[in-house]
Short mmCIF file of C-alpha atoms in Angstrom, two decimals:
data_model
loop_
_atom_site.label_atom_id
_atom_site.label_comp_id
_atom_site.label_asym_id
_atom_site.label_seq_id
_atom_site.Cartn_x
_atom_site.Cartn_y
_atom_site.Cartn_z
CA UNK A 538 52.13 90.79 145.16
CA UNK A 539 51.80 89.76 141.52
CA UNK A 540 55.33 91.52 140.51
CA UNK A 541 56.98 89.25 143.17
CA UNK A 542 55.02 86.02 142.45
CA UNK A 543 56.25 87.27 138.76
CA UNK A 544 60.38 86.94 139.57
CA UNK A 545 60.28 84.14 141.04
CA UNK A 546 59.50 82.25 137.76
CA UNK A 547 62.52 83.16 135.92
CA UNK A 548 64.56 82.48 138.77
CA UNK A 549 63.23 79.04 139.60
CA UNK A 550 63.63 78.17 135.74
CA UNK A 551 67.26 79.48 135.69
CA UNK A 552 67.71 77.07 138.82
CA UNK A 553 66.65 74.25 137.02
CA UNK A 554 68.63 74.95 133.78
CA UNK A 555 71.53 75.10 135.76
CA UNK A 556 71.00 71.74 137.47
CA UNK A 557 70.50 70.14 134.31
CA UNK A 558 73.56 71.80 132.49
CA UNK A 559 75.10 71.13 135.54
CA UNK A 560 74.00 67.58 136.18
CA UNK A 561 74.40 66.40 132.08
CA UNK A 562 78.25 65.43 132.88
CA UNK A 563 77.55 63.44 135.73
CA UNK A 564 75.20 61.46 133.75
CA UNK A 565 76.42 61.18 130.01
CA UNK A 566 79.97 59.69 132.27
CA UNK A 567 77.17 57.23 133.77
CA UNK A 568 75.88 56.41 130.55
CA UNK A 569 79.43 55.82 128.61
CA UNK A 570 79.58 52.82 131.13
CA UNK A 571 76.89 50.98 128.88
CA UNK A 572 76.98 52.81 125.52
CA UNK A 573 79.85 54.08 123.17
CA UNK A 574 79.97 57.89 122.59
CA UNK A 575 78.35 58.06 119.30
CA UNK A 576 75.48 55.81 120.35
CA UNK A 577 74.80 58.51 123.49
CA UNK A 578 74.82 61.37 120.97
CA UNK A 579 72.37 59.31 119.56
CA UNK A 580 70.47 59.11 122.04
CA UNK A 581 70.70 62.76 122.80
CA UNK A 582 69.24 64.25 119.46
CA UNK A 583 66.75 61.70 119.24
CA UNK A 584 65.12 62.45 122.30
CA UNK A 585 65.76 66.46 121.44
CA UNK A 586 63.89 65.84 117.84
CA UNK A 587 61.19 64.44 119.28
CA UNK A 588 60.61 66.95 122.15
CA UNK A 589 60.77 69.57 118.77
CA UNK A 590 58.91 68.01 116.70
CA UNK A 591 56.07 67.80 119.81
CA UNK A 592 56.33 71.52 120.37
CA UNK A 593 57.07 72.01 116.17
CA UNK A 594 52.90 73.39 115.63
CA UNK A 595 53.19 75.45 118.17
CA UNK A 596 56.15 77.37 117.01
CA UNK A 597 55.61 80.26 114.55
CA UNK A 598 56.48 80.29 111.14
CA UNK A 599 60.06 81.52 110.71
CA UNK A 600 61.19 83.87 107.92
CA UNK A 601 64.34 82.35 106.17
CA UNK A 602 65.97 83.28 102.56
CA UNK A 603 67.61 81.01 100.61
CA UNK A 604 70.97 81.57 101.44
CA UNK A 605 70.63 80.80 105.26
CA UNK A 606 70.15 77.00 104.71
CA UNK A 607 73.71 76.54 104.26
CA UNK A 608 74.68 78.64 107.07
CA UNK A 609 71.64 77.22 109.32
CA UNK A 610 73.27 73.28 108.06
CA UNK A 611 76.93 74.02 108.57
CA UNK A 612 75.55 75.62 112.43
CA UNK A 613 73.69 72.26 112.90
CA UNK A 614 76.50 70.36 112.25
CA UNK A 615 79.29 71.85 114.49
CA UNK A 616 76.95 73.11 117.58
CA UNK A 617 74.87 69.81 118.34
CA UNK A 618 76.38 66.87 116.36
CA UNK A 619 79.89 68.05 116.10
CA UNK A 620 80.18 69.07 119.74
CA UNK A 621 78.65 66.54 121.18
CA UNK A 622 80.49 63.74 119.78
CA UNK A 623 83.81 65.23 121.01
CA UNK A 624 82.09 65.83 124.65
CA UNK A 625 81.19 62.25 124.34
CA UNK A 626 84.39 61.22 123.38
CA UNK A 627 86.45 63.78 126.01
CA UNK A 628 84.59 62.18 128.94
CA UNK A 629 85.91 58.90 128.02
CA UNK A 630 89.38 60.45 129.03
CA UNK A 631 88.21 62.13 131.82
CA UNK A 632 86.12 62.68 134.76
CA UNK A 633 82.90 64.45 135.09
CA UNK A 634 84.09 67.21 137.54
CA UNK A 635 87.08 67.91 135.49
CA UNK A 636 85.26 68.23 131.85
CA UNK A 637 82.73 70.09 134.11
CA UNK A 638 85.68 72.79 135.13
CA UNK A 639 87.20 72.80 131.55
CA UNK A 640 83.49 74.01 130.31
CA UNK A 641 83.25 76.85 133.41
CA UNK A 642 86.25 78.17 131.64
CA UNK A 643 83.87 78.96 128.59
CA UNK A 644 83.31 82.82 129.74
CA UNK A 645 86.42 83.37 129.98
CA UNK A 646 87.14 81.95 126.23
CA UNK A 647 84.34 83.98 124.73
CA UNK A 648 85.29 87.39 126.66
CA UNK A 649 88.77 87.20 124.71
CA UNK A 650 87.07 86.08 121.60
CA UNK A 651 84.84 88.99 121.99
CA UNK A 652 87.37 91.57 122.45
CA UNK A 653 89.92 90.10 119.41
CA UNK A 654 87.46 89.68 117.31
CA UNK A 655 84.38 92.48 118.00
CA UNK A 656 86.77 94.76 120.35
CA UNK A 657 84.52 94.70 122.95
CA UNK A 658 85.37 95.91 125.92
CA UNK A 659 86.07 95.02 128.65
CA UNK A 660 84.14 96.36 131.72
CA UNK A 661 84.82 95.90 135.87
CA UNK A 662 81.77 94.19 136.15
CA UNK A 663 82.81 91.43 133.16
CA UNK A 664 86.58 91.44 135.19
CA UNK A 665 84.54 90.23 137.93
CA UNK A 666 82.49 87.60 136.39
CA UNK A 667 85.66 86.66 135.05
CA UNK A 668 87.88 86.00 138.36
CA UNK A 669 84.17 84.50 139.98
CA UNK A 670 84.63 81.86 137.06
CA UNK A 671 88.36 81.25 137.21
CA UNK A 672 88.02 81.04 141.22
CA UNK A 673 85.00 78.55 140.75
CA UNK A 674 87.23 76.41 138.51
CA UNK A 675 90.31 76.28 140.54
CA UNK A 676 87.96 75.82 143.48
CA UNK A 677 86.49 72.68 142.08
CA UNK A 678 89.81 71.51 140.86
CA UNK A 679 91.48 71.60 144.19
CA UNK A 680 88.71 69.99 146.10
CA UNK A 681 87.38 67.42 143.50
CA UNK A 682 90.20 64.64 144.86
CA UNK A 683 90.70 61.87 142.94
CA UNK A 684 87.50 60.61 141.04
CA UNK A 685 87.43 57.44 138.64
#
């Protein structure tokens, strides 16, 4: 009893990350009606620094050397700020659903990146996840119609 009591946590939090990731372009399009892209990244990191800095004494003491900082700075700058600014920006030119199938495309951007530059390889069961993806895209480009 406690074992399935115990999957059904992960699951249900997986659910809800994927209704927020999913749900973020619907409302970042909503909020570029009142606010200009950089003002929304704003926004964003704001409200993400102070969530951290709430959970920041519970989190354990990391180990860094000196020579991370620039590495750590330079990964601050392109994932969160850098990225998000051209999101921002993107939806501007775009709608929701279709800057929702152009990031559902990501898997399949990473798997070659992973094989050119790591040689991984390539398995059946990442060929699968693979056509799933590309299926789910063209799926939601086909049916999305014409959306302002």
């Amino acid at each position: 009893m406690e074992r399935r009591d115990a999957s059904v946590v992960p699951k249900m939090c997986l659910a809800g990350a994927v209704i927020l990731w999913g749900s973020s372009f619907v409302a970042a399009k909503q909020a570029l009606a009142s606010f200009s892209p950089l003002a929304l990244v704003f926004v964003r990191m704001a409200l993400a620094s102070a969530v951290f800095a709430c959970l920041w004494p519970r989190m354990g003491k990391s180990r860094t050397l000196p020579g991370d900082w620039k590495w750590l700075a330079l990964l601050c700058l392109f994932q969160p700020c850098l990225y998000f600014i051209l999101e921002a920006h993107a939806l501007t030119l775009t709608t929701a659903s279709q800057a929702g199938v152009i990031s559902a495309l990501a898997p399949l951007l990473v798997t070659a990146g992973s094989r050119v530059f790591f040689a991984e390889s390539f398995t059946a069961a990442t060929g699968a996840g693979l056509v799933l993806c590309l299926a789910g895209g063209a799926g939601l480009s086909f049916l999305a119609g014409a959306e302002a």
